[in-house]
Amino acid sequence: MSTAAVPTDYTNRVLYSEEAASFSPEVLAEMDAHIAKYPPDRKRSALIPLLLLVVQRERGYIDNAGVNFLAQKLELEVTDVWETATFYSMFNMRPVGRHHIQICKTLSCRVMGEPQITEHICNRLGIHVGETTPDERFTVSLVECLGSCGTAPMMQIGFDYHEDLTPEKVDKLLDSLE
Ligand code: FES
C-alpha cells in the first residue's frame, strides 16, 4: 500500500456551535487545582494542562464543546484555545485509536527512512496515514519534528518515544501492543 498520494487532513470538521461541555464535580475540582498553580490574573497559563490532562482525557479528543468550556473557564476567546490546541501535535483534533502512532516526518527522520517506516506500518495495519484501524486499536499520523532528531527515524506512541526505527523493531513493538 502506498502512502504517497493520500491526503492527510487533520482538521476538525465539527461546525461551530456554542454548546459547552460539562464535567463531573471531580473533574472540575481537578481543573481548579491546575488553575490554582498560577496567579489569578494568569489563569490562561493552565490552558495546556487543561487541554491535555483533562479535556483530551475526558472527551477523547479536543472537540468544539470542550474548547467552548475552556474558553469560558479561562476567560479566553474560543480562537485563543483553538490556536493553542491546533499548534501542538499532542492534541488530537478528532477521535483516535487506543494507540496513536505519530511518526515524525521532518528532515532528519525523512532522510533516515521515515517513508519506509510509514509504509511498513500502514501496510501492516491495512490503513493509510490519517486513518484508524476498524478495531479502533491504532491511528497513524505524520507529525513535525518531535525533538529526537539524533535517533531518527522515530515515532511517538502515547507518551513514549520509539527511536532508531527499523521494520523489525516496528513489528516487535506493534506485536507488544494490545
Ligand atoms: S526530525 Fe524527526 S525528531 Fe526531529
Tab-separated table of C-alpha atoms and ligand atoms in Angstrom:
chain	number	residue	atom	x	y	z
A	1	MET	CA	0.000	0.000	0.000
A	2	SER	CA	1.488	3.353	-0.987
A	3	THR	CA	1.024	6.315	1.363
A	4	ALA	CA	2.281	8.919	-1.109
A	5	ALA	CA	-0.979	10.021	-2.755
A	6	VAL	CA	-3.130	10.030	0.341
A	7	PRO	CA	-4.163	13.488	1.559
A	8	THR	CA	-3.540	13.999	5.254
A	9	ASP	CA	-6.397	16.062	6.579
A	10	TYR	CA	-6.155	16.708	10.287
A	11	THR	CA	-8.879	19.337	10.535
A	12	ASN	CA	-11.727	19.060	12.960
A	13	ARG	CA	-14.847	19.147	10.845
A	14	VAL	CA	-17.260	19.907	13.672
A	15	LEU	CA	-19.178	23.012	12.706
A	16	TYR	CA	-19.060	25.933	15.071
A	17	SER	CA	-21.546	25.710	17.910
A	18	GLU	CA	-21.871	27.412	21.253
A	19	GLU	CA	-22.540	24.185	23.121
A	20	ALA	CA	-20.143	23.825	26.046
A	21	ALA	CA	-19.051	20.515	27.540
A	22	SER	CA	-19.935	19.566	31.094
A	23	PHE	CA	-17.682	17.719	33.520
A	24	SER	CA	-18.168	15.864	36.796
A	25	PRO	CA	-17.519	17.682	40.104
A	26	GLU	CA	-14.308	15.645	40.489
A	27	VAL	CA	-13.020	16.718	37.108
A	28	LEU	CA	-13.981	20.341	37.776
A	29	ALA	CA	-12.025	20.195	41.033
A	30	GLU	CA	-9.052	18.780	39.150
A	31	MET	CA	-9.260	21.683	36.715
A	32	ASP	CA	-9.366	24.184	39.573
A	33	ALA	CA	-6.289	22.574	41.113
A	34	HIS	CA	-4.376	23.165	37.881
A	35	ILE	CA	-5.611	26.749	37.634
A	36	ALA	CA	-4.596	27.407	41.256
A	37	LYS	CA	-0.940	26.771	40.316
A	38	TYR	CA	-0.876	30.114	38.511
A	39	PRO	CA	-1.508	33.714	39.651
A	40	PRO	CA	-5.207	34.658	39.449
A	41	ASP	CA	-4.584	37.077	36.580
A	42	ARG	CA	-2.579	34.430	34.670
A	43	LYS	CA	-5.033	31.570	34.664
A	44	ARG	CA	-4.684	31.211	30.905
A	45	SER	CA	-1.342	29.548	31.747
A	46	ALA	CA	-3.386	26.472	32.703
A	47	LEU	CA	-4.634	26.108	29.144
A	48	ILE	CA	-2.194	23.421	28.002
A	49	PRO	CA	-2.545	21.197	31.087
A	50	LEU	CA	-6.322	21.513	30.938
A	51	LEU	CA	-6.422	20.681	27.242
A	52	LEU	CA	-4.150	17.683	27.618
A	53	LEU	CA	-4.774	16.313	31.079
A	54	VAL	CA	-8.486	16.950	31.263
A	55	VAL	CA	-10.342	17.697	28.020
A	56	GLN	CA	-8.485	15.223	25.793
A	57	ARG	CA	-8.536	12.563	28.510
A	58	GLU	CA	-12.216	13.027	29.349
A	59	ARG	CA	-13.575	13.554	25.834
A	60	GLY	CA	-11.060	11.536	23.807
A	61	TYR	CA	-10.040	14.486	21.679
A	62	ILE	CA	-10.236	18.263	21.580
A	63	ASP	CA	-13.777	18.913	20.449
A	64	ASN	CA	-15.791	22.063	19.958
A	65	ALA	CA	-17.749	21.723	23.189
A	66	GLY	CA	-14.570	21.133	25.198
A	67	VAL	CA	-12.959	24.192	23.655
A	68	ASN	CA	-16.031	26.311	24.404
A	69	PHE	CA	-15.948	25.157	28.007
A	70	LEU	CA	-12.270	26.032	28.429
A	71	ALA	CA	-12.727	29.440	26.803
A	72	GLN	CA	-15.402	30.247	29.379
A	73	LYS	CA	-13.467	28.731	32.257
A	74	LEU	CA	-10.243	30.600	31.494
A	75	GLU	CA	-11.942	33.759	30.183
A	76	LEU	CA	-10.384	33.406	26.762
A	77	GLU	CA	-11.637	33.756	23.233
A	78	VAL	CA	-12.552	30.475	21.598
A	79	THR	CA	-9.928	31.273	18.958
A	80	ASP	CA	-7.242	31.531	21.667
A	81	VAL	CA	-7.990	27.960	22.693
A	82	TRP	CA	-8.053	26.661	19.119
A	83	GLU	CA	-4.791	28.450	18.313
A	84	THR	CA	-3.038	26.542	21.078
A	85	ALA	CA	-4.805	23.236	20.510
A	86	THR	CA	-4.029	23.129	16.794
A	87	PHE	CA	-0.365	24.128	17.215
A	88	TYR	CA	0.763	21.018	19.112
A	89	SER	CA	0.546	17.525	17.652
A	90	MET	CA	-0.021	16.083	21.133
A	91	PHE	CA	-3.589	17.355	20.884
A	92	ASN	CA	-5.951	15.217	18.854
A	93	MET	CA	-8.482	17.115	16.797
A	94	ARG	CA	-10.608	14.045	16.220
A	95	PRO	CA	-11.108	10.629	17.814
A	96	VAL	CA	-8.064	8.348	17.608
A	97	GLY	CA	-7.424	4.686	18.294
A	98	ARG	CA	-6.170	3.268	21.575
A	99	HIS	CA	-2.602	3.603	20.300
A	100	HIS	CA	-1.929	6.812	18.397
A	101	ILE	CA	1.182	6.282	16.288
A	102	GLN	CA	2.721	9.640	15.461
A	103	ILE	CA	5.588	9.252	13.009
A	104	CYS	CA	7.996	12.169	12.643
A	105	LYS	CA	8.113	13.296	9.010
A	106	THR	CA	10.649	16.127	9.371
A	107	LEU	CA	14.081	16.300	7.721
A	108	SER	CA	16.290	14.000	9.804
A	109	CYS	CA	13.633	11.330	10.077
A	110	ARG	CA	12.694	11.748	6.440
A	111	VAL	CA	16.225	11.150	5.157
A	112	MET	CA	16.830	8.333	7.637
A	113	GLY	CA	13.911	6.256	6.396
A	114	GLU	CA	10.604	7.673	7.575
A	115	PRO	CA	8.833	6.910	4.264
A	116	GLN	CA	9.788	3.231	4.511
A	117	ILE	CA	8.751	3.062	8.167
A	118	THR	CA	5.433	4.769	7.427
A	119	GLU	CA	4.727	2.455	4.522
A	120	HIS	CA	5.645	-0.586	6.603
A	121	ILE	CA	3.318	0.437	9.444
A	122	CYS	CA	0.452	1.291	7.098
A	123	ASN	CA	0.848	-1.957	5.188
A	124	ARG	CA	0.925	-3.953	8.369
A	125	LEU	CA	-2.169	-2.256	9.814
A	126	GLY	CA	-4.016	-2.058	6.477
A	127	ILE	CA	-4.723	1.664	6.785
A	128	HIS	CA	-3.465	4.930	5.303
A	129	VAL	CA	-1.918	7.828	7.178
A	130	GLY	CA	-4.679	9.691	8.988
A	131	GLU	CA	-6.855	6.595	9.415
A	132	THR	CA	-7.796	4.353	12.343
A	133	THR	CA	-7.979	0.562	12.183
A	134	PRO	CA	-11.545	-0.828	12.165
A	135	ASP	CA	-10.995	-2.310	15.656
A	136	GLU	CA	-10.034	1.194	16.871
A	137	ARG	CA	-6.672	-0.023	18.190
A	138	PHE	CA	-4.348	2.094	16.037
A	139	THR	CA	-4.344	5.507	14.392
A	140	VAL	CA	-1.408	6.555	12.218
A	141	SER	CA	-0.426	10.223	11.850
A	142	LEU	CA	2.570	12.062	10.448
A	143	VAL	CA	3.819	14.910	12.643
A	144	GLU	CA	6.509	17.557	12.605
A	145	CYS	CA	9.850	17.184	14.440
A	146	LEU	CA	9.499	15.602	17.877
A	147	GLY	CA	12.917	16.798	19.023
A	148	SER	CA	14.674	13.446	18.818
A	149	CYS	CA	16.466	14.028	15.505
A	150	GLY	CA	19.654	12.242	16.612
A	151	THR	CA	17.797	8.946	16.843
A	152	ALA	CA	15.922	9.204	13.555
A	153	PRO	CA	13.736	7.719	12.280
A	154	MET	CA	11.477	7.857	15.278
A	155	MET	CA	7.849	7.956	16.336
A	156	GLN	CA	5.749	8.574	19.412
A	157	ILE	CA	3.015	6.278	20.669
A	158	GLY	CA	1.061	7.754	23.543
A	159	PHE	CA	3.688	9.442	25.696
A	160	ASP	CA	6.527	7.084	24.696
A	161	TYR	CA	9.246	7.694	22.107
A	162	HIS	CA	10.491	4.855	19.900
A	163	GLU	CA	13.751	5.604	18.169
A	164	ASP	CA	16.245	4.284	15.588
A	165	LEU	CA	13.324	2.502	13.986
A	166	THR	CA	13.644	-0.411	11.604
A	167	PRO	CA	10.805	-2.524	10.184
A	168	GLU	CA	11.848	-5.313	12.564
A	169	LYS	CA	11.702	-3.016	15.593
A	170	VAL	CA	8.319	-1.739	14.485
A	171	ASP	CA	6.971	-5.274	14.141
A	172	LYS	CA	8.122	-6.202	17.648
A	173	LEU	CA	6.610	-3.045	19.046
A	174	LEU	CA	3.243	-3.471	17.352
A	175	ASP	CA	3.152	-7.107	18.476
A	176	SER	CA	3.544	-5.936	22.054
A	177	LEU	CA	0.604	-3.524	21.960
A	178	GLU	CA	-2.844	-4.761	22.821
B	1	FES	S1	13.400	15.317	12.518
B	1	FES	FE1	12.406	13.637	13.469
B	1	FES	S2	12.645	14.017	15.571
B	1	FES	FE2	13.499	15.785	14.609
